[in-house]
Amino acid sequence: MDADDFPTPDVAVESVEPEQLKARIDDGEDVTLLDARMTSEYEEWRIEGESVESINVPYFEFLEDEIDEEVLAEIPEDRQVTVLCAKGGASEYVAGRLIEAGYDVVHLEDGMNGWARIYDAVEVTEYDGAGTLYQYQRPSSGCLGYLLVDGDEAAVIDPLRAFTDRYLDDADEHDADLAYALDTHVHADHISGVRDLDEAGVEGVIPEAAVDRGVTYADELTQAADGDEFAVGDATIEAVYTPGHTTGMTSYLVDGSFLATGDGLFVESVARPDLEEGDEGAPDAARMLYESLQDRVLSLPEDTIVGGAHFSDAAEPAADGTYTAPIGQLVEEMDALTMDEADFVDLILADMPPRPANYEEIIATNLGQEQVDDEEAFTLELGPNNCAASQESLAGD
């Protein structure tokens, strides 16, 4: 049954906006969720948090004239429950059935699709370069991006196609023109916004080293080689070639203070090496990643702030609320950064998570080999990113 096919409940159902739910979770408020999606969808990705209790009861359990008592027994009666589904139709119906049964229930407006449209901008207060640096955070998938603003110019790193207008609006709110949109690599978990921004008059930048993967639009954009610099007001963004996650992976050093590492290094993990060449090429890619981390990243001053393109549930935010950390702190906390090459390779190949959903089609789209409309692009990237190696084995004691 499609979400649009569910009948309108006979009782009034109060809805909660995704932003309201996130605010409650961020404030540490106890939240009980009833996820009415299929169990397979629920197990792949869901809303989580330290104060979140999540229950999965698929919507079809509520379609009978009488709801089974065993089903009702799973629903708490002593607190408010927020019902959610994929798009909001099933959850409104389920919420109505439960209200009729005497439960205190609301439903999440637009469901997980609405949750996926949350995109926060948080200032990186430890950034010590020219201008102001913000980290974009997409809690549904853990995607991160960065906006640098200095004077009347701005640049965005790792933009998402779904938020193209947001970047332009944010720059405008700072009385700045968005000068550059830079990708760190060919992403496997979301559709890049670089080409859409380039079409809107922003200079799109892709790593020169990524072109050989089959990028069809390379001649239309600026190609960033190792050491190339891009001026944003008085700040400078320098391309730092850091292959491993992909052969074209390129980090960006923002005014000598902040390193946007893409999918090379995260605050809780390092990159997985198998998304470009598969299992067969993963060992060579892992060795390449080790060299990049040791020679190009960890060689920077230990107070250089690192921010990746993703965060997971295992990541702890910094005091400013961003998923960033100084290099020195990461070396202290992550065993993988102090191992020799052989142990490093063995470790990250030992327990890799499932590959991102739809990653092959997403990569083909980001290469320009396939075309999808905005709705298809948004649907393709729903779910967890899974671009890191397993966090459980990489952290120190």
Coordinates of C-alpha atoms in Angstrom, one line a residue:
M1 CA 0.0 0.0 0.0
D2 CA 1.4 3.4 -1.0
A3 CA 1.5 6.2 1.6
D4 CA -1.0 8.2 -0.4
D5 CA -3.5 5.3 -0.3
F6 CA -4.0 5.3 3.5
P7 CA -7.4 6.6 4.6
T8 CA -7.7 9.8 6.6
P9 CA -8.0 8.9 10.3
D10 CA -11.4 9.5 11.9
V11 CA -9.7 11.4 14.7
A12 CA -7.6 14.5 14.7
V13 CA -3.9 13.6 14.6
E14 CA -1.3 16.2 15.8
S15 CA 1.9 16.3 13.7
V16 CA 5.4 17.3 14.7
E17 CA 7.8 18.9 12.2
P18 CA 11.2 17.1 11.8
E19 CA 13.0 20.2 13.1
Q20 CA 11.0 20.1 16.3
L21 CA 11.8 16.4 16.8
K22 CA 15.5 17.0 16.3
A23 CA 15.4 19.9 18.8
R24 CA 13.9 17.7 21.4
I25 CA 16.6 15.0 20.8
D26 CA 19.4 17.6 20.8
D27 CA 18.1 18.9 24.2
G28 CA 18.3 15.4 25.6
E29 CA 14.6 15.1 26.0
D30 CA 13.3 11.5 26.3
V31 CA 11.7 10.6 23.0
T32 CA 9.8 7.4 22.2
L33 CA 9.5 6.6 18.5
L34 CA 7.2 4.1 16.8
D35 CA 8.7 3.4 13.4
A36 CA 6.0 1.9 11.1
R37 CA 8.2 1.1 8.2
M38 CA 9.1 -2.4 7.1
T39 CA 11.7 -4.1 9.4
S40 CA 14.3 -4.2 6.6
E41 CA 14.1 -0.4 6.1
Y42 CA 14.2 0.1 9.9
E43 CA 17.3 -2.0 10.3
E44 CA 19.1 -0.2 7.5
W45 CA 18.7 3.3 8.9
R46 CA 16.6 5.0 11.6
I47 CA 16.5 7.9 14.0
E48 CA 18.7 7.3 16.9
G49 CA 20.1 9.2 19.9
E50 CA 21.0 8.7 23.6
S51 CA 17.6 9.8 24.7
V52 CA 15.7 8.0 22.0
E53 CA 13.7 4.8 22.5
S54 CA 12.8 3.3 19.1
I55 CA 10.2 0.6 18.5
N56 CA 9.6 -1.0 15.1
V57 CA 6.0 -2.2 14.4
P58 CA 5.3 -2.2 10.6
Y59 CA 2.2 -0.4 9.5
F60 CA 0.4 -3.5 8.2
E61 CA -0.1 -4.6 11.8
F62 CA -2.6 -1.8 12.2
L63 CA -4.7 -2.5 9.1
E64 CA -7.0 -5.1 10.7
D65 CA -10.3 -4.0 12.1
E66 CA -9.1 -5.0 15.6
I67 CA -5.4 -4.3 16.4
D68 CA -3.8 -7.4 17.9
E69 CA -3.3 -7.2 21.7
E70 CA 0.3 -8.4 21.3
V71 CA 0.9 -5.4 19.0
L72 CA -0.7 -2.9 21.4
A73 CA 1.4 -4.4 24.2
E74 CA 4.6 -3.1 22.5
I75 CA 3.3 0.5 22.6
P76 CA 4.1 2.4 25.8
E77 CA 0.9 3.8 27.6
D78 CA 2.7 6.1 30.0
R79 CA 4.2 8.6 27.7
Q80 CA 3.7 10.3 24.3
V81 CA 4.8 8.3 21.3
T82 CA 5.8 9.8 17.9
V83 CA 4.9 7.6 15.0
L84 CA 6.9 7.8 11.8
C85 CA 7.1 6.1 8.4
A86 CA 8.8 6.9 5.1
K87 CA 6.7 9.8 3.9
G88 CA 4.1 10.5 6.6
G89 CA 1.0 8.8 5.2
A90 CA 1.2 5.5 7.0
S91 CA 2.3 7.2 10.3
E92 CA -0.7 9.5 10.3
Y93 CA -3.0 6.5 9.8
V94 CA -1.3 4.4 12.5
A95 CA -1.3 7.4 14.9
G96 CA -5.1 7.7 14.3
R97 CA -5.7 4.1 15.1
L98 CA -3.7 4.3 18.3
I99 CA -5.4 7.5 19.4
E100 CA -8.7 5.7 19.0
A101 CA -7.3 3.0 21.3
G102 CA -6.5 5.6 24.0
Y103 CA -2.8 6.2 23.4
D104 CA -1.0 9.6 23.5
V105 CA 0.4 9.8 20.0
V106 CA 1.6 12.3 17.4
H107 CA 3.1 11.6 14.0
L108 CA 6.2 12.9 12.2
E109 CA 5.3 15.2 9.3
D110 CA 6.8 13.9 6.0
G111 CA 8.4 10.9 7.8
M112 CA 12.0 10.0 7.1
N113 CA 11.9 12.0 3.9
G114 CA 11.3 15.1 6.0
W115 CA 14.1 14.0 8.4
A116 CA 16.4 13.8 5.4
R117 CA 15.7 17.5 4.6
I118 CA 17.2 18.7 7.9
Y119 CA 20.4 20.5 7.2
D120 CA 22.0 22.6 9.9
A121 CA 24.9 25.0 9.7
V122 CA 27.1 25.2 12.8
E123 CA 30.1 27.5 13.2
V124 CA 33.5 25.9 13.6
T125 CA 34.7 28.1 16.5
E126 CA 38.2 26.6 16.7
Y127 CA 38.9 27.6 13.1
D128 CA 41.7 30.2 13.3
G129 CA 42.0 31.4 9.7
A130 CA 40.6 34.4 7.9
G131 CA 36.8 34.7 7.7
T132 CA 34.2 32.4 9.3
L133 CA 33.8 28.6 8.7
Y134 CA 30.6 26.7 9.1
Q135 CA 29.9 23.0 9.1
Y136 CA 26.8 21.7 7.4
Q137 CA 25.3 18.7 9.1
R138 CA 22.7 16.3 7.7
P139 CA 21.7 14.0 10.6
S140 CA 19.7 11.6 8.5
S141 CA 22.8 10.4 6.6
G142 CA 25.7 11.9 8.5
C143 CA 26.8 14.0 5.5
L144 CA 28.9 17.0 6.3
G145 CA 29.9 20.0 4.2
Y146 CA 31.6 23.4 4.8
L147 CA 30.9 27.0 4.1
L148 CA 33.8 29.5 4.2
V149 CA 32.8 33.2 4.3
D150 CA 35.3 36.1 4.2
G151 CA 34.2 39.6 3.3
D152 CA 32.1 39.5 0.2
E153 CA 33.2 36.0 -1.0
A154 CA 32.3 32.5 0.0
A155 CA 33.0 28.9 -0.9
V156 CA 31.3 25.6 -0.2
I157 CA 33.1 22.3 0.1
D158 CA 31.3 19.0 -0.6
P159 CA 27.9 20.5 -1.4
L160 CA 24.8 18.3 -1.9
R161 CA 22.6 18.7 -4.9
A162 CA 19.5 18.6 -2.7
F163 CA 20.6 21.8 -1.0
T164 CA 21.8 23.8 -3.9
D165 CA 19.6 26.8 -3.2
R166 CA 20.5 26.7 0.5
Y167 CA 24.2 27.4 -0.2
L168 CA 23.3 30.4 -2.4
D169 CA 20.9 31.7 0.1
D170 CA 23.4 31.3 3.0
A171 CA 26.1 33.2 1.1
D172 CA 23.6 35.9 0.3
E173 CA 22.6 36.2 4.0
H174 CA 26.3 37.0 4.7
D175 CA 26.3 39.6 1.9
A176 CA 28.7 37.4 0.0
D177 CA 28.9 35.9 -3.5
L178 CA 29.5 32.1 -3.6
A179 CA 32.7 32.0 -5.6
Y180 CA 33.6 28.3 -5.5
A181 CA 31.9 24.9 -5.0
L182 CA 34.6 22.3 -4.4
D183 CA 34.2 18.5 -4.3
T184 CA 36.8 16.4 -2.4
H185 CA 36.1 13.3 -4.6
V186 CA 33.5 11.3 -6.5
H187 CA 31.0 10.6 -3.8
A188 CA 29.4 7.3 -3.4
D189 CA 26.6 8.1 -0.9
H190 CA 25.0 11.3 -2.2
I191 CA 24.6 13.3 -5.4
S192 CA 27.0 16.2 -5.6
G193 CA 25.8 19.7 -5.9
V194 CA 28.9 21.1 -7.7
R195 CA 27.5 20.9 -11.2
D196 CA 24.2 22.5 -10.3
L197 CA 26.0 25.3 -8.5
D198 CA 28.3 25.8 -11.5
E199 CA 25.3 26.2 -13.7
A200 CA 24.0 28.8 -11.2
G201 CA 27.2 30.9 -11.8
V202 CA 29.5 29.5 -9.1
E203 CA 32.9 28.2 -10.2
G204 CA 32.7 24.4 -9.8
V205 CA 35.9 22.6 -8.8
I206 CA 36.7 18.9 -8.9
P207 CA 40.0 17.1 -8.2
E208 CA 42.1 16.7 -11.3
A209 CA 43.1 13.2 -10.1
A210 CA 39.4 12.1 -10.2
V211 CA 39.0 12.8 -13.9
D212 CA 40.4 9.5 -15.1
R213 CA 37.6 7.6 -13.3
G214 CA 35.4 8.6 -16.2
V215 CA 34.1 12.1 -15.3
T216 CA 32.2 13.2 -18.4
Y217 CA 31.9 16.9 -17.6
A218 CA 35.6 17.6 -16.5
D219 CA 36.2 20.2 -19.2
E220 CA 33.3 22.3 -18.0
L221 CA 34.7 22.7 -14.5
T222 CA 37.9 23.8 -12.9
Q223 CA 40.3 20.9 -12.0
A224 CA 42.2 21.1 -8.7
A225 CA 45.7 19.7 -8.8
D226 CA 47.8 19.1 -5.7
G227 CA 49.0 22.5 -4.4
D228 CA 46.5 24.6 -6.3
E229 CA 45.1 27.5 -4.3
F230 CA 41.7 29.3 -4.4
A231 CA 41.3 32.7 -2.8
V232 CA 38.2 33.5 -0.9
G233 CA 38.4 37.0 0.5
D234 CA 41.7 37.0 2.4
A235 CA 41.5 33.3 3.0
T236 CA 43.2 30.6 0.9
I237 CA 41.9 27.1 0.1
E238 CA 44.7 24.8 -0.9
A239 CA 44.2 21.4 -2.6
V240 CA 46.1 18.6 -0.8
Y241 CA 46.1 15.3 -2.7
T242 CA 45.2 12.4 -0.3
P243 CA 44.3 9.3 -2.3
G244 CA 43.1 6.1 -0.6
H245 CA 39.3 6.2 -0.2
T246 CA 39.4 6.9 -3.9
T247 CA 42.3 7.5 -6.3
G248 CA 41.2 11.1 -6.8
M249 CA 40.5 11.9 -3.1
T250 CA 41.7 15.5 -2.4
S251 CA 41.5 17.3 0.9
Y252 CA 41.3 21.1 1.2
L253 CA 43.4 23.1 3.6
V254 CA 41.5 26.2 4.6
D255 CA 43.8 29.1 5.4
G256 CA 46.3 26.8 7.1
S257 CA 43.9 26.2 10.0
F258 CA 41.3 23.6 8.9
L259 CA 41.6 20.5 6.7
A260 CA 38.5 19.3 5.0
T261 CA 39.4 15.6 4.6
G262 CA 36.4 14.4 2.6
D263 CA 36.1 10.7 3.2
G264 CA 39.8 10.2 4.0
L265 CA 39.7 10.8 7.8
F266 CA 36.8 11.3 10.1
V267 CA 36.7 12.2 13.8
E268 CA 35.9 8.6 14.7
S269 CA 37.3 6.6 11.9
V270 CA 39.2 6.4 8.6
A271 CA 38.0 5.8 5.1
R272 CA 36.9 2.4 3.7
P273 CA 39.1 1.6 0.6
D274 CA 36.8 -0.7 -1.4
L275 CA 34.2 1.6 -3.1
E276 CA 36.2 2.3 -6.3
E277 CA 38.1 -0.9 -7.0
G278 CA 36.0 -3.4 -5.0
D279 CA 37.4 -6.1 -2.7
E280 CA 40.2 -7.0 -5.1
G281 CA 41.7 -3.5 -5.2
A282 CA 41.0 -2.7 -1.5
P283 CA 44.4 -3.7 -0.1
D284 CA 46.3 -1.4 -2.6
A285 CA 43.9 1.4 -1.8
A286 CA 44.4 0.8 2.0
R287 CA 48.1 1.1 1.5
M288 CA 47.6 4.3 -0.5
L289 CA 45.4 5.7 2.3
Y290 CA 48.0 4.9 4.9
E291 CA 50.6 6.9 3.0
S292 CA 48.3 9.8 2.5
L293 CA 47.4 9.9 6.2
Q294 CA 51.0 9.7 7.4
D295 CA 52.6 11.9 4.8
R296 CA 50.0 14.5 3.9
V297 CA 47.6 14.8 6.9
L298 CA 49.5 13.8 10.1
S299 CA 52.5 15.8 9.0
L300 CA 50.5 19.0 9.5
P301 CA 50.7 20.9 12.8
E302 CA 48.9 19.0 15.5
D303 CA 46.5 21.9 16.2
T304 CA 45.2 21.8 12.6
I305 CA 41.5 21.1 12.9
V306 CA 40.1 18.2 10.8
G307 CA 36.6 17.8 9.5
G308 CA 35.5 15.0 7.3
A309 CA 32.5 14.7 4.9
H310 CA 30.6 12.4 7.3
F311 CA 29.9 11.5 10.9
S312 CA 28.4 8.3 12.4
D313 CA 26.6 7.5 15.6
A314 CA 30.0 6.7 17.1
A315 CA 31.2 10.3 16.6
E316 CA 31.4 12.7 19.5
P317 CA 30.9 16.3 18.6
A318 CA 33.3 19.0 19.8
A319 CA 32.4 21.7 22.3
D320 CA 31.1 23.9 19.5
G321 CA 28.7 21.2 18.3
T322 CA 30.7 20.4 15.1
Y323 CA 32.2 17.0 14.2
T324 CA 35.7 18.3 14.1
A325 CA 38.9 17.7 16.1
P326 CA 42.6 18.7 16.1
I327 CA 45.0 16.3 14.5
G328 CA 46.8 15.8 17.8
Q329 CA 43.6 14.7 19.5
L330 CA 42.8 12.2 16.7
V331 CA 46.3 10.7 17.0
E332 CA 45.8 10.2 20.7
E333 CA 42.3 8.6 20.3
M334 CA 42.6 6.5 17.2
D335 CA 44.9 3.5 17.2
A336 CA 44.7 3.2 13.5
L337 CA 46.8 6.4 13.1
T338 CA 49.8 5.1 15.1
M339 CA 50.0 1.6 13.6
D340 CA 52.6 0.4 11.0
E341 CA 51.3 0.0 7.5
A342 CA 50.7 -3.8 7.6
D343 CA 48.7 -3.6 10.8
F344 CA 46.7 -0.6 9.4
V345 CA 45.8 -2.5 6.2
D346 CA 44.8 -5.6 8.1
L347 CA 42.7 -3.7 10.5
I348 CA 40.6 -1.6 8.1
L349 CA 40.0 -4.6 5.8
A350 CA 38.9 -6.9 8.6
D351 CA 35.4 -5.6 9.3
M352 CA 34.0 -3.2 6.7
P353 CA 30.3 -2.3 7.0
P354 CA 27.8 -2.8 4.1
R355 CA 28.4 -0.6 1.1
P356 CA 26.2 2.5 0.9
A357 CA 22.7 2.0 -0.6
N358 CA 22.6 2.6 -4.4
Y359 CA 26.3 3.5 -4.4
E360 CA 27.0 2.3 -7.9
E361 CA 24.2 4.4 -9.4
I362 CA 25.2 7.4 -7.2
I363 CA 28.8 7.1 -8.4
A364 CA 27.7 6.9 -12.1
T365 CA 25.5 9.9 -11.6
N366 CA 28.3 11.9 -10.0
L367 CA 30.6 10.9 -12.9
G368 CA 28.0 12.2 -15.3
Q369 CA 27.4 8.8 -16.9
E370 CA 23.8 8.6 -15.7
Q371 CA 21.2 11.3 -15.4
V372 CA 18.5 11.5 -12.7
D373 CA 16.0 14.2 -11.8
D374 CA 15.9 15.9 -8.4
E375 CA 13.4 13.5 -6.9
E376 CA 15.3 10.5 -8.1
A377 CA 18.5 12.0 -6.7
F378 CA 17.0 12.6 -3.3
T379 CA 15.6 9.1 -3.2
L380 CA 18.9 7.5 -4.2
E381 CA 20.8 9.0 -1.2
L382 CA 18.3 8.1 1.5
G383 CA 19.9 5.9 4.1
P384 CA 23.2 5.6 6.0
N385 CA 26.4 6.7 4.2
N386 CA 28.7 3.8 5.3
C387 CA 31.8 5.4 3.7
A388 CA 34.0 4.8 6.8
A389 CA 35.7 1.6 7.9
S390 CA 34.2 0.0 11.0
Q391 CA 34.5 2.4 13.9
E392 CA 34.5 -0.3 16.6
S393 CA 37.9 -1.6 15.7
L394 CA 39.7 1.7 14.9
A395 CA 39.4 3.7 18.2
G396 CA 41.7 3.4 21.1
D397 CA 40.8 1.9 24.5

